[in-house]
Amino acid sequence: MRKISIFGATGSIGQSTIDLIRRAPDAYDVVALTGGHNIARLSADAIALQADLAVTAHDDRLEDLRAALAGSGIEAAAGQAALIEAATRPADWIMSAIVGVAGLAPGLKALEQGATLALANKESLVCAGQLLLQTAARHRARLLPVDSEHSAVFQGLVGEDIAAVERIIITASGGAFRDWPLEDLKEASLAQASSHPNWDMGQRITIDSASMFNKALEVIETREYFGVEPEQIEVLVHPESLVHALVGFNDGALMAHLGAADMRHAIGYALHWPERRDLPVARLDLAAIGQLNFRAPDLARYPALAQARDVMQRRGLMGAAFNAAKERALDHFIADRIKFTDMAEITARVLEQIETQSGLIDSAMTLDNVTQIDHIARKLADVAAAQNTG
Ligand code: NAD
Ligand code: MG
């Protein structure tokens, strides 16, 4: 039986992972499941999957978790240290599906024990790509992409030489405001930004899809994971979300990956890799679909895309600063303190300021330095947000 753990088990990706695991209960021995405030879901899944350990990220929820697991024999734990400890528990395959930079430290620990890390948490690669890849190499651990675009590219590269790759094209639905008049974006509400045309995902990534901060992170993720140059990465708006990515080779061939907009495909591919196994995802009927549409992204609508280019050029700890500023700006938007379009203004201001204010930016990529730059960028984002409100 394969030993597996799921970080962020109660979220959208976590639940899709559990759905796949539950279909073959005899194949998996579940070690640890982690979640946040949703103790009912965490405990119910831990019991159903007979996990050894359940961890909530919040110290003050430990008693609730203990009570929910009473009599089950499942260990309960809470807080940051417990999350890290859970990542050191021996496992063959670990899903990294915490949202935000919070997924980085457990992910590194998982790699240090040599586990295969299925990485949905793109923020880890954006903040500390080199650190993750070096850690994986040092411990002979495998890092597999779970983001749908990156899984698609990864599949497109099977049997290919990366040196023959000319370009990588990742698609974007365009999010909730793809067809809105530009001047209306300022007044976009939280509810409107939280509904995605094609994918059913967690709230934060859904809003990041409307602003294309998600695609900005994914461009950086592509650069870090596949080691290609920024100029080789293109973003293409594709409203149907059926072509997830395309790989362009030096002979002019363009290999596209198509599939239903269902994350169980990318999760299942990472779970069964290097094999392909039957997955419970819808099969596409292209004749019924009839047409696929593509267009270039409008950079005025999606300023985050240009910011990603700037971040890639400056490298070092800039990805961590960008991600942190984005996470804080998103917190402020969700709390209704700023407008939708303020988010990109805040990240732009933080990117401007970070170099002058911090001698850290060119420092070595260690977890400590990433954490420090993350704190600095969050503070700058808070100041910028206060200016936008005032
Ligand atoms: P979600 O909000 O639905 O779930 C997030 C999970 O992380 C929950 O279990 C939550 O309890 C936990 N969590 C949140 N903050 C935490 C913290 N500070 N410490 C520890 N745990 C914490 O998010 P999601 O949509 O499932 O996304 C998870 C990750 O996968 C993100 O990095 C996202 O960008 C990526 N991703 C998601 C999708 C998707 O379809 N949902 C697709 C591609 C990539
Ligand atoms: Mg994606």
Coordinates of C-alpha atoms and ligand atoms in Angstrom, one line a residue:
M1 CA 0.0 0.0 0.0
R2 CA 1.2 3.5 -0.8
K3 CA 1.5 5.8 2.2
I4 CA 0.1 9.2 1.4
S5 CA -0.5 12.5 3.1
I6 CA -2.7 15.4 2.0
F7 CA -1.8 19.0 3.1
G8 CA -4.8 21.3 2.6
A9 CA -7.1 18.3 2.6
T10 CA -10.3 20.3 3.3
G11 CA -9.9 22.6 0.3
S12 CA -10.9 22.3 -3.3
I13 CA -7.8 20.4 -4.5
G14 CA -7.7 18.4 -1.2
Q15 CA -11.2 17.2 -1.6
S16 CA -10.7 16.2 -5.2
T17 CA -7.6 14.2 -4.1
I18 CA -9.7 12.5 -1.4
D19 CA -12.3 11.7 -4.0
L20 CA -9.7 9.8 -6.0
I21 CA -8.3 8.1 -3.0
R22 CA -11.7 6.9 -1.8
R23 CA -12.3 5.1 -5.1
A24 CA -9.4 2.8 -4.4
P25 CA -9.3 2.6 -0.5
D26 CA -7.2 -0.6 -0.5
A27 CA -4.4 1.0 -2.5
Y28 CA -3.6 3.7 0.0
D29 CA -2.5 4.0 3.6
V30 CA -3.3 7.5 4.7
V31 CA -0.8 9.0 7.1
A32 CA -1.8 12.7 7.6
L33 CA -4.5 15.0 6.6
T34 CA -4.3 18.8 7.3
G35 CA -6.9 21.6 7.2
G36 CA -7.9 24.9 8.7
H37 CA -11.1 25.9 10.4
N38 CA -13.3 23.3 8.9
I39 CA -12.9 20.7 11.7
A40 CA -16.1 18.8 10.7
R41 CA -14.7 18.0 7.3
L42 CA -11.2 17.3 8.4
S43 CA -12.3 14.9 11.1
A44 CA -14.9 13.2 8.9
D45 CA -12.3 12.6 6.2
A46 CA -9.7 11.5 8.7
I47 CA -12.1 8.9 10.1
A48 CA -13.4 7.8 6.7
L49 CA -9.8 7.3 5.4
Q50 CA -8.5 5.9 8.7
A51 CA -5.7 8.4 8.8
D52 CA -3.0 8.2 11.5
L53 CA -3.0 12.0 12.1
A54 CA -5.2 15.0 11.5
V55 CA -3.8 18.5 11.9
T56 CA -5.5 21.9 11.9
A57 CA -3.4 24.9 11.1
H58 CA -5.1 26.8 14.0
D59 CA -3.9 26.3 17.6
D60 CA -7.2 27.4 19.0
R61 CA -9.1 24.7 17.2
L62 CA -7.2 21.8 18.7
E63 CA -9.8 21.0 21.4
D64 CA -12.6 20.9 18.7
L65 CA -10.5 18.6 16.6
R66 CA -9.7 16.3 19.6
A67 CA -13.4 16.2 20.4
A68 CA -14.4 15.4 16.8
L69 CA -11.9 12.6 16.7
A70 CA -12.6 11.2 20.2
G71 CA -12.7 7.4 20.2
S72 CA -11.3 7.1 16.7
G73 CA -7.7 6.4 17.7
I74 CA -6.7 9.2 15.3
E75 CA -4.1 11.6 16.6
A76 CA -5.0 15.3 16.6
A77 CA -2.5 18.2 16.4
A78 CA -2.6 21.9 15.7
G79 CA -0.4 24.8 14.6
Q80 CA 2.6 25.5 12.5
A81 CA 5.0 23.1 14.2
A82 CA 2.5 20.3 14.0
L83 CA 2.1 20.9 10.2
I84 CA 5.9 20.7 9.8
E85 CA 6.0 17.5 11.9
A86 CA 3.3 16.0 9.8
A87 CA 5.4 16.5 6.7
T88 CA 8.2 14.5 8.3
R89 CA 6.0 11.4 8.8
P90 CA 7.1 8.8 6.3
A91 CA 5.0 8.9 3.2
D92 CA 5.6 7.9 -0.4
W93 CA 3.3 10.6 -1.9
I94 CA 2.3 13.9 -0.5
M95 CA -0.2 16.4 -1.9
S96 CA 0.7 20.0 -1.3
A97 CA -2.6 21.8 -1.5
I98 CA -2.4 24.5 1.1
V99 CA -3.2 27.9 -0.4
G100 CA -0.5 30.6 -0.2
V101 CA 3.1 30.7 0.9
A102 CA 2.0 28.7 4.0
G103 CA 2.5 25.6 1.9
L104 CA 6.2 26.2 1.4
A105 CA 7.7 25.0 4.7
P106 CA 5.7 21.7 4.8
G107 CA 6.5 21.1 1.2
L108 CA 10.2 21.5 1.8
K109 CA 10.0 19.0 4.7
A110 CA 8.2 16.5 2.5
L111 CA 10.9 16.7 -0.1
E112 CA 13.6 16.3 2.6
Q113 CA 12.2 13.0 3.6
G114 CA 12.4 11.9 -0.1
A115 CA 8.7 11.8 -0.7
T116 CA 7.1 12.5 -4.1
L117 CA 5.5 15.9 -3.7
A118 CA 2.5 16.6 -5.9
L119 CA 2.5 20.4 -6.1
A120 CA -0.8 22.2 -6.4
N121 CA 0.6 25.0 -4.2
K122 CA 2.1 27.1 -7.0
E123 CA 3.0 29.8 -4.5
S124 CA 5.9 27.6 -3.3
L125 CA 7.5 27.6 -6.7
V126 CA 6.9 31.3 -7.2
C127 CA 8.5 32.2 -3.8
A128 CA 11.3 29.7 -3.7
G129 CA 11.5 27.7 -6.9
Q130 CA 15.3 27.2 -6.8
L131 CA 15.1 26.2 -3.2
L132 CA 12.4 23.6 -3.9
L133 CA 14.2 22.1 -6.9
Q134 CA 17.5 22.0 -5.1
T135 CA 15.9 20.3 -2.1
A136 CA 14.2 17.8 -4.3
A137 CA 17.5 17.0 -6.1
R138 CA 19.5 16.7 -2.9
H139 CA 17.1 14.2 -1.4
R140 CA 16.3 12.4 -4.6
A141 CA 12.7 13.4 -4.2
R142 CA 10.3 14.0 -7.1
L143 CA 8.3 17.2 -7.6
L144 CA 5.2 16.7 -9.8
P145 CA 3.1 19.6 -11.1
V146 CA -0.6 19.5 -10.3
D147 CA -1.6 22.9 -11.7
S148 CA -3.6 22.0 -14.8
E149 CA -1.5 24.0 -17.2
H150 CA 1.8 22.7 -15.8
S151 CA 0.5 19.1 -15.7
A152 CA -0.4 19.6 -19.4
V153 CA 3.1 20.9 -20.3
F154 CA 4.7 18.1 -18.2
Q155 CA 2.6 15.5 -20.2
G156 CA 3.6 17.3 -23.5
L157 CA 7.2 16.8 -22.6
V158 CA 7.2 13.1 -22.0
G159 CA 9.9 11.6 -24.2
E160 CA 10.9 15.0 -25.5
D161 CA 14.2 16.9 -25.1
I162 CA 13.6 20.2 -23.3
A163 CA 16.3 21.7 -25.6
A164 CA 13.9 21.2 -28.5
V165 CA 11.3 23.3 -26.9
E166 CA 10.8 26.8 -28.5
R167 CA 7.9 28.0 -26.4
I168 CA 5.4 27.1 -23.8
I169 CA 1.9 28.5 -24.1
I170 CA -0.4 28.4 -21.0
T171 CA -4.0 29.2 -21.5
A172 CA -6.3 31.4 -19.3
S173 CA -10.0 31.5 -19.3
G174 CA -9.9 35.2 -18.8
G175 CA -11.8 34.9 -15.5
A176 CA -15.1 36.4 -14.4
F177 CA -14.4 39.9 -16.0
R178 CA -13.1 38.8 -19.4
D179 CA -15.9 40.6 -21.2
W180 CA -16.6 43.4 -18.9
P181 CA -16.0 47.0 -20.0
L182 CA -12.7 48.1 -18.6
E183 CA -14.1 51.1 -16.7
D184 CA -16.5 48.8 -14.8
L185 CA -13.7 46.7 -13.2
K186 CA -13.2 49.3 -10.5
E187 CA -16.7 48.5 -9.1
A188 CA -16.4 44.7 -9.4
S189 CA -17.8 43.2 -6.2
L190 CA -16.4 40.3 -4.1
A191 CA -19.3 38.1 -5.1
Q192 CA -18.7 38.8 -8.8
A193 CA -15.0 38.2 -8.6
S194 CA -15.6 34.9 -6.7
S195 CA -17.4 33.2 -9.5
H196 CA -15.4 31.5 -12.2
P197 CA -16.9 30.8 -15.7
N198 CA -15.4 27.2 -16.0
W199 CA -13.6 25.9 -13.0
D200 CA -14.9 25.3 -9.5
M201 CA -12.0 26.2 -7.2
G202 CA -11.2 27.8 -3.8
Q203 CA -12.2 31.4 -3.4
R204 CA -8.7 32.9 -3.4
I205 CA -7.6 31.3 -6.7
T206 CA -11.0 32.2 -8.3
I207 CA -10.5 35.9 -7.5
D208 CA -6.9 35.5 -8.7
S209 CA -8.3 34.2 -12.0
A210 CA -10.5 37.3 -12.5
S211 CA -7.4 39.5 -11.9
M212 CA -5.1 37.1 -13.7
F213 CA -2.8 37.2 -10.7
N214 CA -3.2 33.4 -10.9
K215 CA -1.9 33.4 -14.5
A216 CA 1.0 35.8 -13.4
L217 CA 2.0 33.3 -10.8
E218 CA 1.7 30.4 -13.3
V219 CA 4.0 32.1 -15.8
I220 CA 6.6 32.3 -13.0
E221 CA 5.8 28.8 -12.0
T222 CA 6.4 27.7 -15.6
R223 CA 9.8 29.4 -15.6
E224 CA 10.8 27.9 -12.3
Y225 CA 9.6 24.3 -12.9
F226 CA 10.6 23.8 -16.6
G227 CA 13.7 26.1 -16.5
V228 CA 12.8 27.9 -19.7
E229 CA 13.5 31.6 -20.4
P230 CA 10.7 34.2 -19.7
E231 CA 10.5 35.1 -23.4
Q232 CA 9.6 31.5 -24.2
I233 CA 6.4 31.6 -22.1
E234 CA 3.2 32.9 -23.5
V235 CA -0.3 33.4 -22.2
L236 CA -3.3 32.8 -24.4
V237 CA -6.8 33.6 -23.5
H238 CA -9.0 30.6 -24.2
P239 CA -12.6 31.0 -22.9
E240 CA -13.6 27.3 -23.1
S241 CA -10.7 26.1 -20.7
L242 CA -10.4 22.9 -22.6
V243 CA -6.9 23.3 -24.1
H244 CA -4.8 23.6 -20.9
A245 CA -1.4 24.3 -22.4
L246 CA 0.6 23.9 -25.6
V247 CA 4.3 23.1 -26.1
G248 CA 5.9 24.4 -29.2
F249 CA 9.0 22.6 -30.6
N250 CA 11.8 23.7 -32.9
D251 CA 10.3 21.9 -35.9
G252 CA 7.2 24.1 -35.6
A253 CA 5.0 21.4 -34.0
L254 CA 2.7 22.5 -31.4
M255 CA 1.5 19.8 -29.0
A256 CA -1.7 20.7 -27.2
H257 CA -3.2 19.1 -24.1
L258 CA -7.0 19.0 -24.0
G259 CA -9.3 17.7 -21.3
A260 CA -12.4 18.6 -19.3
A261 CA -12.0 21.4 -16.7
D262 CA -11.7 18.9 -13.8
M263 CA -8.7 19.0 -11.5
R264 CA -9.0 15.3 -10.9
H265 CA -7.2 14.8 -14.2
A266 CA -4.0 16.6 -13.1
I267 CA -4.2 15.3 -9.6
G268 CA -4.8 11.7 -10.9
Y269 CA -1.9 12.0 -13.3
A270 CA 0.4 13.0 -10.5
L271 CA -1.0 10.2 -8.3
H272 CA -0.4 7.5 -10.8
W273 CA 2.6 8.9 -12.6
P274 CA 4.5 7.5 -14.5
E275 CA 1.5 5.4 -15.4
R276 CA -1.8 6.5 -16.8
R277 CA -4.9 5.0 -15.1
D278 CA -8.6 5.3 -15.6
L279 CA -9.9 8.5 -14.1
P280 CA -13.5 9.6 -13.4
V281 CA -13.4 12.7 -15.6
A282 CA -15.7 13.6 -18.4
R283 CA -14.5 12.7 -22.0
L284 CA -14.6 15.6 -24.4
D285 CA -16.9 15.4 -27.4
L286 CA -15.2 17.8 -29.7
A287 CA -17.9 17.5 -32.4
A288 CA -20.5 18.7 -29.9
I289 CA -18.2 21.4 -28.6
G290 CA -17.8 22.6 -32.2
Q291 CA -15.3 25.4 -31.8
L292 CA -12.4 26.5 -29.6
N293 CA -11.5 30.2 -29.3
F294 CA -8.2 31.9 -28.6
R295 CA -7.1 35.5 -28.3
A296 CA -4.2 37.5 -26.9
P297 CA -4.6 38.8 -23.3
D298 CA -5.4 42.4 -22.9
L299 CA -2.6 43.8 -20.8
A300 CA -4.6 46.8 -19.7
R301 CA -7.2 44.5 -18.2
Y302 CA -4.6 42.3 -16.6
P303 CA -1.7 44.4 -15.2
A304 CA -0.5 41.4 -13.2
L305 CA 0.8 39.8 -16.4
A306 CA 3.3 42.6 -17.0
Q307 CA 4.3 42.5 -13.3
A308 CA 5.1 38.8 -13.6
R309 CA 7.6 39.7 -16.4
D310 CA 9.2 42.3 -14.2
V311 CA 9.5 39.7 -11.3
M312 CA 11.1 37.2 -13.6
Q313 CA 13.6 39.7 -14.8
R314 CA 14.6 40.6 -11.3
R315 CA 14.6 37.1 -9.9
G316 CA 16.1 36.2 -6.5
L317 CA 13.6 36.8 -3.8
M318 CA 11.3 39.0 -6.0
G319 CA 8.9 36.2 -6.5
A320 CA 8.3 35.9 -2.8
A321 CA 7.8 39.6 -2.5
F322 CA 5.3 39.6 -5.4
N323 CA 3.4 36.7 -4.0
A324 CA 3.2 38.2 -0.5
A325 CA 2.0 41.6 -1.8
K326 CA -0.6 39.8 -3.8
E327 CA -1.7 37.7 -0.9
R328 CA -2.1 40.8 1.3
A329 CA -3.9 42.8 -1.4
L330 CA -6.3 39.9 -1.8
D331 CA -6.9 39.8 1.9
H332 CA -7.8 43.5 1.8
F333 CA -10.1 43.0 -1.2
I334 CA -11.9 40.1 0.5
A335 CA -12.3 42.2 3.6
D336 CA -13.9 44.9 1.5
R337 CA -11.2 47.5 2.3
I338 CA -10.0 48.1 -1.3
K339 CA -11.4 47.9 -4.8
F340 CA -10.7 45.1 -7.2
T341 CA -8.4 47.2 -9.4
D342 CA -6.5 48.4 -6.3
M343 CA -4.9 44.9 -5.9
A344 CA -2.6 45.4 -8.9
E345 CA -1.9 49.0 -7.9
I346 CA -0.7 47.7 -4.5
T347 CA 1.5 44.9 -6.0
A348 CA 3.0 47.5 -8.4
R349 CA 3.8 49.8 -5.6
V350 CA 5.4 47.0 -3.5
L351 CA 7.5 45.9 -6.5
E352 CA 8.7 49.5 -6.9
Q353 CA 9.6 49.9 -3.3
I354 CA 11.0 46.5 -2.4
E355 CA 14.4 47.0 -4.0
T356 CA 15.2 50.3 -2.3
Q357 CA 13.8 49.3 1.1
S358 CA 15.4 45.9 1.4
G359 CA 19.0 44.9 1.0
L360 CA 17.7 41.3 1.1
I361 CA 16.4 40.9 -2.4
D362 CA 19.6 39.5 -3.8
S363 CA 20.3 37.3 -0.8
A364 CA 20.6 33.6 -0.8
M365 CA 17.3 31.8 -1.3
T366 CA 16.8 30.2 2.1
L367 CA 13.5 29.6 3.9
D368 CA 14.5 32.3 6.4
N369 CA 15.2 34.9 3.8
V370 CA 12.0 34.0 1.9
T371 CA 10.1 34.4 5.2
Q372 CA 11.7 37.8 5.9
I373 CA 11.0 39.2 2.4
D374 CA 7.5 37.9 2.7
H375 CA 7.0 39.9 6.0
I376 CA 8.5 43.1 4.5
A377 CA 6.3 42.9 1.4
R378 CA 3.2 42.3 3.4
K379 CA 3.9 45.4 5.5
L380 CA 4.5 47.5 2.4
A381 CA 1.3 46.1 0.9
D382 CA -0.6 47.1 4.1
V383 CA 0.7 50.7 3.8
A384 CA -0.2 50.8 0.1
A385 CA -3.7 49.5 0.9
A386 CA -4.2 52.1 3.6
Q387 CA -3.2 54.8 1.1
N388 CA -5.7 53.5 -1.4
T389 CA -8.5 53.5 1.2
G390 CA -7.6 57.0 2.5
Ligands
NAD1 P1 -8.8 26.2 -0.9 O1 -8.9 27.5 -0.3 O2 -10.0 25.5 -1.3 O3 -8.1 25.2 0.2 C1 -7.0 25.6 0.9 C2 -6.5 24.6 1.9 O4 -5.4 25.1 2.6 C3 -7.6 24.3 3.0 O5 -7.5 23.0 3.4 C4 -7.2 25.2 4.1 O6 -7.6 24.8 5.4 C5 -5.7 25.2 4.0 N1 -5.1 26.4 4.5 C6 -5.4 27.7 4.2 N2 -4.6 28.6 4.8 C7 -3.7 27.8 5.5 C8 -2.6 28.2 6.3 N3 -2.2 29.4 6.5 N4 -1.9 27.1 6.9 C9 -2.2 25.9 6.7 N5 -3.3 25.5 5.9 C10 -4.0 26.5 5.3 O7 -7.7 26.3 -2.0 P2 -7.6 25.4 -3.4 O8 -8.4 26.1 -4.4 O9 -7.8 24.0 -3.1 O10 -6.1 25.7 -3.7 C11 -5.0 25.0 -3.1 C12 -3.7 25.3 -3.9 O11 -3.9 24.7 -5.1 C13 -3.4 26.8 -4.1 O12 -2.1 27.0 -4.1 C14 -4.0 27.0 -5.5 O13 -3.4 28.0 -6.2 C15 -3.7 25.6 -6.2 N6 -4.5 25.3 -7.3 C16 -5.9 25.1 -7.1 C17 -6.7 24.8 -8.2 C18 -8.1 24.5 -8.0 O14 -8.8 24.1 -8.9 N7 -8.7 24.8 -6.8 C19 -6.1 24.6 -9.4 C20 -4.7 24.7 -9.6 C21 -3.9 25.1 -8.5
MG2 MG -3.8 26.6 -13.2

